[in-house]
PDB file of C-alpha atoms and ligand atoms in Angstrom:
ATOM      1  CA  UNK A 233      65.526 101.699  93.486  1.00  0.00           C
ATOM      2  CA  UNK A 234      67.339  98.631  94.938  1.00  0.00           C
ATOM      3  CA  UNK A 235      65.765  95.165  94.694  1.00  0.00           C
ATOM      4  CA  UNK A 236      65.316  95.061  98.492  1.00  0.00           C
ATOM      5  CA  UNK A 237      63.498  98.428  98.503  1.00  0.00           C
ATOM      6  CA  UNK A 238      61.318  97.366  95.580  1.00  0.00           C
ATOM      7  CA  UNK A 239      60.380  94.069  97.300  1.00  0.00           C
ATOM      8  CA  UNK A 240      59.592  95.907 100.558  1.00  0.00           C
ATOM      9  CA  UNK A 241      57.310  98.273  98.630  1.00  0.00           C
ATOM     10  CA  UNK A 242      55.617  95.339  96.848  1.00  0.00           C
ATOM     11  CA  UNK A 243      54.983  93.590 100.181  1.00  0.00           C
ATOM     12  CA  UNK A 244      53.435  96.778 101.594  1.00  0.00           C
ATOM     13  CA  UNK A 245      51.286  97.196  98.463  1.00  0.00           C
ATOM     14  CA  UNK A 246      50.126  93.588  98.820  1.00  0.00           C
ATOM     15  CA  UNK A 247      49.090  94.310 102.429  1.00  0.00           C
ATOM     16  CA  UNK A 248      47.155  97.380 101.246  1.00  0.00           C
ATOM     17  CA  UNK A 249      45.312  95.226  98.657  1.00  0.00           C
ATOM     18  CA  UNK A 250      44.508  92.589 101.315  1.00  0.00           C
ATOM     19  CA  UNK A 251      42.995  95.244 103.603  1.00  0.00           C
ATOM     20  CA  UNK A 252      40.395  96.223 100.967  1.00  0.00           C
ATOM     21  CA  UNK A 253      40.028  92.813  99.266  1.00  0.00           C
ATOM     22  CA  UNK A 254      36.556  91.555  98.345  1.00  0.00           C
ATOM     23  CA  UNK A 255      37.694  88.613  96.182  1.00  0.00           C
ATOM     24  CA  UNK A 256      36.081  85.890  98.322  1.00  0.00           C
ATOM     25  CA  UNK A 257      33.017  85.685 100.614  1.00  0.00           C
ATOM     26  CA  UNK A 258      35.134  86.023 103.766  1.00  0.00           C
ATOM     27  CA  UNK A 259      35.268  89.797 103.296  1.00  0.00           C
ATOM     28  CA  UNK A 260      31.653  89.947 104.493  1.00  0.00           C
ATOM     29  CA  UNK A 261      32.446  88.416 107.896  1.00  0.00           C
ATOM     30  CA  UNK A 262      35.654  90.265 108.750  1.00  0.00           C
ATOM     31  CA  UNK A 263      36.118  93.360 110.875  1.00  0.00           C
ATOM     32  CA  UNK A 264      39.559  94.015 109.408  1.00  0.00           C
ATOM     33  CA  UNK A 265      41.786  91.827 107.238  1.00  0.00           C
ATOM     34  CA  UNK A 266      45.050  90.484 108.670  1.00  0.00           C
ATOM     35  CA  UNK A 267      47.827  90.644 106.029  1.00  0.00           C
ATOM     36  CA  UNK A 268      50.674  89.476 108.295  1.00  0.00           C
ATOM     37  CA  UNK A 269      53.446  90.870 110.494  1.00  0.00           C
ATOM     38  CA  UNK A 270      57.098  91.013 109.488  1.00  0.00           C
ATOM     39  CA  UNK A 271      59.182  92.275 106.600  1.00  0.00           C
ATOM     40  CA  UNK A 272      61.116  91.172 103.539  1.00  0.00           C
ATOM     41  CA  UNK A 273      64.179  90.867 105.798  1.00  0.00           C
ATOM     42  CA  UNK A 274      62.508  88.140 107.931  1.00  0.00           C
ATOM     43  CA  UNK A 275      64.599  84.972 107.649  1.00  0.00           C
ATOM     44  CA  UNK A 276      61.791  82.586 108.464  1.00  0.00           C
ATOM     45  CA  UNK A 277      58.060  82.438 107.952  1.00  0.00           C
ATOM     46  CA  UNK A 278      55.138  81.059 109.997  1.00  0.00           C
ATOM     47  CA  UNK A 279      51.858  80.238 108.254  1.00  0.00           C
ATOM     48  CA  UNK A 280      48.716  79.427 110.246  1.00  0.00           C
ATOM     49  CA  UNK A 281      45.127  78.893 109.133  1.00  0.00           C
ATOM     50  CA  UNK A 282      43.229  82.181 109.454  1.00  0.00           C
ATOM     51  CA  UNK A 283      42.529  85.076 111.807  1.00  0.00           C
ATOM     52  CA  UNK A 284      40.526  84.457 114.981  1.00  0.00           C
ATOM     53  CA  UNK A 285      38.472  86.914 117.029  1.00  0.00           C
ATOM     54  CA  UNK A 286      41.376  88.945 118.444  1.00  0.00           C
ATOM     55  CA  UNK A 287      43.227  89.005 115.135  1.00  0.00           C
ATOM     56  CA  UNK A 288      40.056  90.160 113.334  1.00  0.00           C
ATOM     57  CA  UNK A 289      39.754  93.015 115.830  1.00  0.00           C
ATOM     58  CA  UNK A 290      43.411  94.152 115.777  1.00  0.00           C
ATOM     59  CA  UNK A 291      44.591  93.348 112.237  1.00  0.00           C
ATOM     60  CA  UNK A 292      47.589  91.365 113.537  1.00  0.00           C
ATOM     61  CA  UNK A 293      48.177  87.583 113.373  1.00  0.00           C
ATOM     62  CA  UNK A 294      48.455  85.335 116.453  1.00  0.00           C
ATOM     63  CA  UNK A 295      47.626  87.930 119.121  1.00  0.00           C
ATOM     64  CA  UNK A 296      44.893  86.009 121.002  1.00  0.00           C
ATOM     65  CA  UNK A 297      45.190  82.968 123.266  1.00  0.00           C
ATOM     66  CA  UNK A 298      46.845  80.806 120.584  1.00  0.00           C
ATOM     67  CA  UNK A 299      49.247  83.667 119.809  1.00  0.00           C
ATOM     68  CA  UNK A 300      50.237  83.885 123.455  1.00  0.00           C
ATOM     69  CA  UNK A 301      50.852  80.138 123.455  1.00  0.00           C
ATOM     70  CA  UNK A 302      52.897  80.495 120.237  1.00  0.00           C
ATOM     71  CA  UNK A 303      55.024  83.188 121.928  1.00  0.00           C
ATOM     72  CA  UNK A 304      55.443  80.853 124.907  1.00  0.00           C
ATOM     73  CA  UNK A 305      56.721  77.912 122.819  1.00  0.00           C
ATOM     74  CA  UNK A 306      58.933  80.187 120.695  1.00  0.00           C
ATOM     75  CA  UNK A 307      60.502  81.675 123.835  1.00  0.00           C
ATOM     76  CA  UNK A 308      60.830  78.233 125.413  1.00  0.00           C
ATOM     77  CA  UNK A 309      62.802  77.121 122.354  1.00  0.00           C
ATOM     78  CA  UNK A 310      65.025  80.218 122.388  1.00  0.00           C
ATOM     79  CA  UNK A 311      63.268  82.005 119.521  1.00  0.00           C
ATOM     80  CA  UNK A 312      61.287  85.217 119.198  1.00  0.00           C
ATOM     81  CA  UNK A 313      58.379  86.156 116.929  1.00  0.00           C
ATOM     82  CA  UNK A 314      60.477  89.007 115.494  1.00  0.00           C
ATOM     83  CA  UNK A 315      62.564  86.315 113.733  1.00  0.00           C
ATOM     84  CA  UNK A 316      59.538  85.480 111.557  1.00  0.00           C
ATOM     85  CA  UNK A 317      57.142  86.862 108.986  1.00  0.00           C
ATOM     86  CA  UNK A 318      53.858  85.598 110.432  1.00  0.00           C
ATOM     87  CA  UNK A 319      50.727  85.200 108.363  1.00  0.00           C
ATOM     88  CA  UNK A 320      47.853  82.835 107.546  1.00  0.00           C
ATOM     89  CA  UNK A 321      46.409  80.845 104.663  1.00  0.00           C
ATOM     90  CA  UNK A 322      43.364  83.170 104.548  1.00  0.00           C
ATOM     91  CA  UNK A 323      43.591  86.785 105.623  1.00  0.00           C
ATOM     92  CA  UNK A 324      39.985  87.295 106.796  1.00  0.00           C
ATOM     93  CA  UNK A 325      38.256  85.590 109.727  1.00  0.00           C
ATOM     94  CA  UNK A 326      35.816  82.849 108.740  1.00  0.00           C
ATOM     95  CA  UNK A 327      32.434  83.110 110.526  1.00  0.00           C
ATOM     96  CA  UNK A 328      32.533  81.469 113.977  1.00  0.00           C
ATOM     97  CA  UNK A 329      36.144  80.432 113.304  1.00  0.00           C
ATOM     98  CA  UNK A 330      35.086  77.656 110.930  1.00  0.00           C
ATOM     99  CA  UNK A 331      37.707  76.058 108.688  1.00  0.00           C
ATOM    100  CA  UNK A 332      38.097  78.102 105.479  1.00  0.00           C
ATOM    101  CA  UNK A 333      36.388  76.607 102.410  1.00  0.00           C
ATOM    102  CA  UNK A 334      38.390  75.339  99.431  1.00  0.00           C
ATOM    103  CA  UNK A 335      37.414  78.277  97.200  1.00  0.00           C
ATOM    104  CA  UNK A 336      38.372  80.792  99.910  1.00  0.00           C
ATOM    105  CA  UNK A 337      41.740  79.087 100.384  1.00  0.00           C
ATOM    106  CA  UNK A 338      42.381  78.946  96.634  1.00  0.00           C
ATOM    107  CA  UNK A 339      41.430  82.602  96.097  1.00  0.00           C
ATOM    108  CA  UNK A 340      43.447  83.959  99.017  1.00  0.00           C
ATOM    109  CA  UNK A 341      46.613  81.919  98.531  1.00  0.00           C
ATOM    110  CA  UNK A 342      46.782  82.479  94.765  1.00  0.00           C
ATOM    111  CA  UNK A 343      46.310  86.234  95.160  1.00  0.00           C
ATOM    112  CA  UNK A 344      48.348  86.856  98.307  1.00  0.00           C
ATOM    113  CA  UNK A 345      50.126  84.095 100.241  1.00  0.00           C
ATOM    114  CA  UNK A 346      52.259  82.741  97.423  1.00  0.00           C
ATOM    115  CA  UNK A 347      53.323  86.285  96.472  1.00  0.00           C
ATOM    116  CA  UNK A 348      54.218  87.003 100.110  1.00  0.00           C
ATOM    117  CA  UNK A 349      56.408  83.871 100.174  1.00  0.00           C
ATOM    118  CA  UNK A 350      58.115  84.978  96.953  1.00  0.00           C
ATOM    119  CA  UNK A 351      58.839  88.471  98.315  1.00  0.00           C
ATOM    120  CA  UNK A 352      59.994  87.427 101.805  1.00  0.00           C
ATOM    121  CA  UNK A 353      61.942  84.503 100.304  1.00  0.00           C
ATOM    122  CA  UNK A 354      62.415  82.793 103.710  1.00  0.00           C
ATOM    123  CA  UNK A 355      65.075  80.188 104.434  1.00  0.00           C
ATOM    124  CA  UNK A 356      62.469  78.009 106.162  1.00  0.00           C
ATOM    125  CA  UNK A 357      58.676  78.035 106.406  1.00  0.00           C
ATOM    126  CA  UNK A 358      56.859  76.708 109.486  1.00  0.00           C
ATOM    127  CA  UNK A 359      53.342  75.443 108.793  1.00  0.00           C
ATOM    128  CA  UNK A 360      50.942  75.419 111.747  1.00  0.00           C
ATOM    129  CA  UNK A 361      47.972  73.091 111.484  1.00  0.00           C
ATOM    130  CA  UNK A 362      46.243  70.864 108.974  1.00  0.00           C
ATOM    131  CA  UNK A 363      44.869  73.607 106.706  1.00  0.00           C
ATOM    132  CA  UNK A 364      48.354  75.020 106.048  1.00  0.00           C
ATOM    133  CA  UNK A 365      49.945  71.575 105.639  1.00  0.00           C
ATOM    134  CA  UNK A 366      47.261  70.399 103.207  1.00  0.00           C
ATOM    135  CA  UNK A 367      47.304  73.541 101.066  1.00  0.00           C
ATOM    136  CA  UNK A 368      51.048  74.155 100.895  1.00  0.00           C
ATOM    137  CA  UNK A 369      52.416  70.590 100.875  1.00  0.00           C
ATOM    138  CA  UNK A 370      49.398  68.626  99.675  1.00  0.00           C
ATOM    139  CA  UNK A 371      49.688  66.235 102.642  1.00  0.00           C
ATOM    140  CA  UNK A 372      46.639  64.686 104.286  1.00  0.00           C
ATOM    141  CA  UNK A 373      47.583  65.627 107.854  1.00  0.00           C
ATOM    142  CA  UNK A 374      50.109  67.290 110.148  1.00  0.00           C
ATOM    143  CA  UNK A 375      51.350  63.832 111.227  1.00  0.00           C
ATOM    144  CA  UNK A 376      52.721  63.231 107.736  1.00  0.00           C
ATOM    145  CA  UNK A 377      54.875  66.360 107.861  1.00  0.00           C
ATOM    146  CA  UNK A 378      56.029  66.882 111.462  1.00  0.00           C
ATOM    147  CA  UNK A 379      59.441  65.935 112.849  1.00  0.00           C
ATOM    148  CA  UNK A 380      61.345  66.471 109.593  1.00  0.00           C
ATOM    149  CA  UNK A 381      62.309  69.045 106.979  1.00  0.00           C
ATOM    150  CA  UNK A 382      60.190  68.714 103.839  1.00  0.00           C
ATOM    151  CA  UNK A 383      61.558  70.113 100.587  1.00  0.00           C
ATOM    152  CA  UNK A 384      58.982  71.137  98.003  1.00  0.00           C
ATOM    153  CA  UNK A 385      59.277  73.346  94.912  1.00  0.00           C
ATOM    154  CA  UNK A 386      62.705  74.588  95.981  1.00  0.00           C
ATOM    155  CA  UNK A 387      61.628  75.615  99.498  1.00  0.00           C
ATOM    156  CA  UNK A 388      62.083  74.059 102.942  1.00  0.00           C
ATOM    157  CA  UNK A 389      59.205  73.459 105.341  1.00  0.00           C
ATOM    158  CA  UNK A 390      58.585  72.125 108.827  1.00  0.00           C
ATOM    159  CA  UNK A 391      55.190  71.563 110.391  1.00  0.00           C
ATOM    160  CA  UNK A 392      53.443  71.104 113.686  1.00  0.00           C
ATOM    161  CA  UNK A 393      49.920  71.348 115.077  1.00  0.00           C
ATOM    162  CA  UNK A 394      48.148  74.701 115.201  1.00  0.00           C
ATOM    163  CA  UNK A 395      48.732  76.285 118.644  1.00  0.00           C
ATOM    164  CA  UNK A 396      44.937  76.585 119.142  1.00  0.00           C
ATOM    165  CA  UNK A 397      44.624  72.784 118.998  1.00  0.00           C
ATOM    166  CA  UNK A 398      46.241  72.397 122.432  1.00  0.00           C
ATOM    167  CA  UNK A 399      43.206  74.155 123.966  1.00  0.00           C
ATOM    168  CA  UNK A 400      40.890  71.327 122.952  1.00  0.00           C
ATOM    169  CA  UNK A 401      43.491  68.525 122.942  1.00  0.00           C
ATOM    170  CA  UNK A 402      45.709  68.871 125.991  1.00  0.00           C
ATOM    171  CA  UNK A 403      47.900  65.944 124.840  1.00  0.00           C
ATOM    172  CA  UNK A 404      49.095  67.978 121.835  1.00  0.00           C
ATOM    173  CA  UNK A 405      50.940  70.539 123.984  1.00  0.00           C
ATOM    174  CA  UNK A 406      53.819  68.117 124.581  1.00  0.00           C
ATOM    175  CA  UNK A 407      54.091  67.321 120.859  1.00  0.00           C
ATOM    176  CA  UNK A 408      53.974  70.998 119.856  1.00  0.00           C
ATOM    177  CA  UNK A 409      56.733  71.865 122.326  1.00  0.00           C
ATOM    178  CA  UNK A 410      58.846  68.921 121.147  1.00  0.00           C
ATOM    179  CA  UNK A 411      58.317  69.993 117.517  1.00  0.00           C
ATOM    180  CA  UNK A 412      59.418  73.549 118.298  1.00  0.00           C
ATOM    181  CA  UNK A 413      62.604  72.178 119.863  1.00  0.00           C
ATOM    182  CA  UNK A 414      63.286  70.364 116.578  1.00  0.00           C
ATOM    183  CA  UNK A 415      62.351  73.480 114.572  1.00  0.00           C
ATOM    184  CA  UNK A 416      64.819  75.553 116.612  1.00  0.00           C
ATOM    185  CA  UNK A 417      67.648  73.092 115.967  1.00  0.00           C
ATOM    186  CA  UNK A 418      66.952  73.133 112.216  1.00  0.00           C
ATOM    187  CA  UNK A 419      66.644  76.947 112.041  1.00  0.00           C
ATOM    188  CA  UNK A 420      70.032  77.266 113.742  1.00  0.00           C
ATOM    189  CA  UNK A 421      71.550  75.431 110.784  1.00  0.00           C
ATOM    190  CA  UNK A 422      70.107  78.128 108.471  1.00  0.00           C
ATOM    191  CA  UNK A 423      71.809  81.020 110.360  1.00  0.00           C
TER     192      UNK A 423
HETATM  193  S1  LIG B  67      40.178  85.939 102.730  1.00  0.00           S
HETATM  194 FE1  LIG B  67      41.693  86.642 101.237  1.00  0.00          FE
HETATM  195  S2  LIG B  67      40.676  86.491  99.222  1.00  0.00           S
HETATM  196 FE2  LIG B  67      39.091  86.418 100.817  1.00  0.00          FE
HETATM  197  S3  LIG B  67      38.395  88.546 101.040  1.00  0.00           S
HETATM  198 FE3  LIG B  67      39.993  88.179 102.586  1.00  0.00          FE
HETATM  199  S4  LIG B  67      41.916  88.838 101.627  1.00  0.00           S
HETATM  200 FE4  LIG B  67      40.386  88.602  99.992  1.00  0.00          FE
END
């Protein structure tokens, strides 16, 4: 079996484990888990915070209102979601969309997210929102990371606000769209 085939199989097995996972309390509040969309051949990765109501219902990441806005800014910057492996810090929806707790984040990332990153081995990872930025880069806020490429543990990252944030802070839409313009220009250099 080739390395690529083996990695593809491992990624699929990881998704199967996520779908039946009961390792943290979030399994009690989910309808279905949301492992992520994409494959080991995805060049880039997007990591958000956790599934929302529509994601919890369908099993796919970023399919609700914030997903539609993500598609809009990707298209506006000349990109498409098929260019990315898209997933979240936690794979099960927290009750009432609350921010995931530290133990839930630790359990889910150590069992799943970091293995997904290893298997996809993306050229660039886009972090959406404070939860992803804090967990993956150890920064205090999105502001510390946006507008530049951050190198950490041999990988490259860029960050912007979570698309959902523009629904309660209208002023962030302009910053998110500007950040995606920058992200596009940096991803072009990776092609
Ligand atoms: S959030 Fe992650 S660790 Fe928790 S039950 Fe779901 S898949 Fe398992």
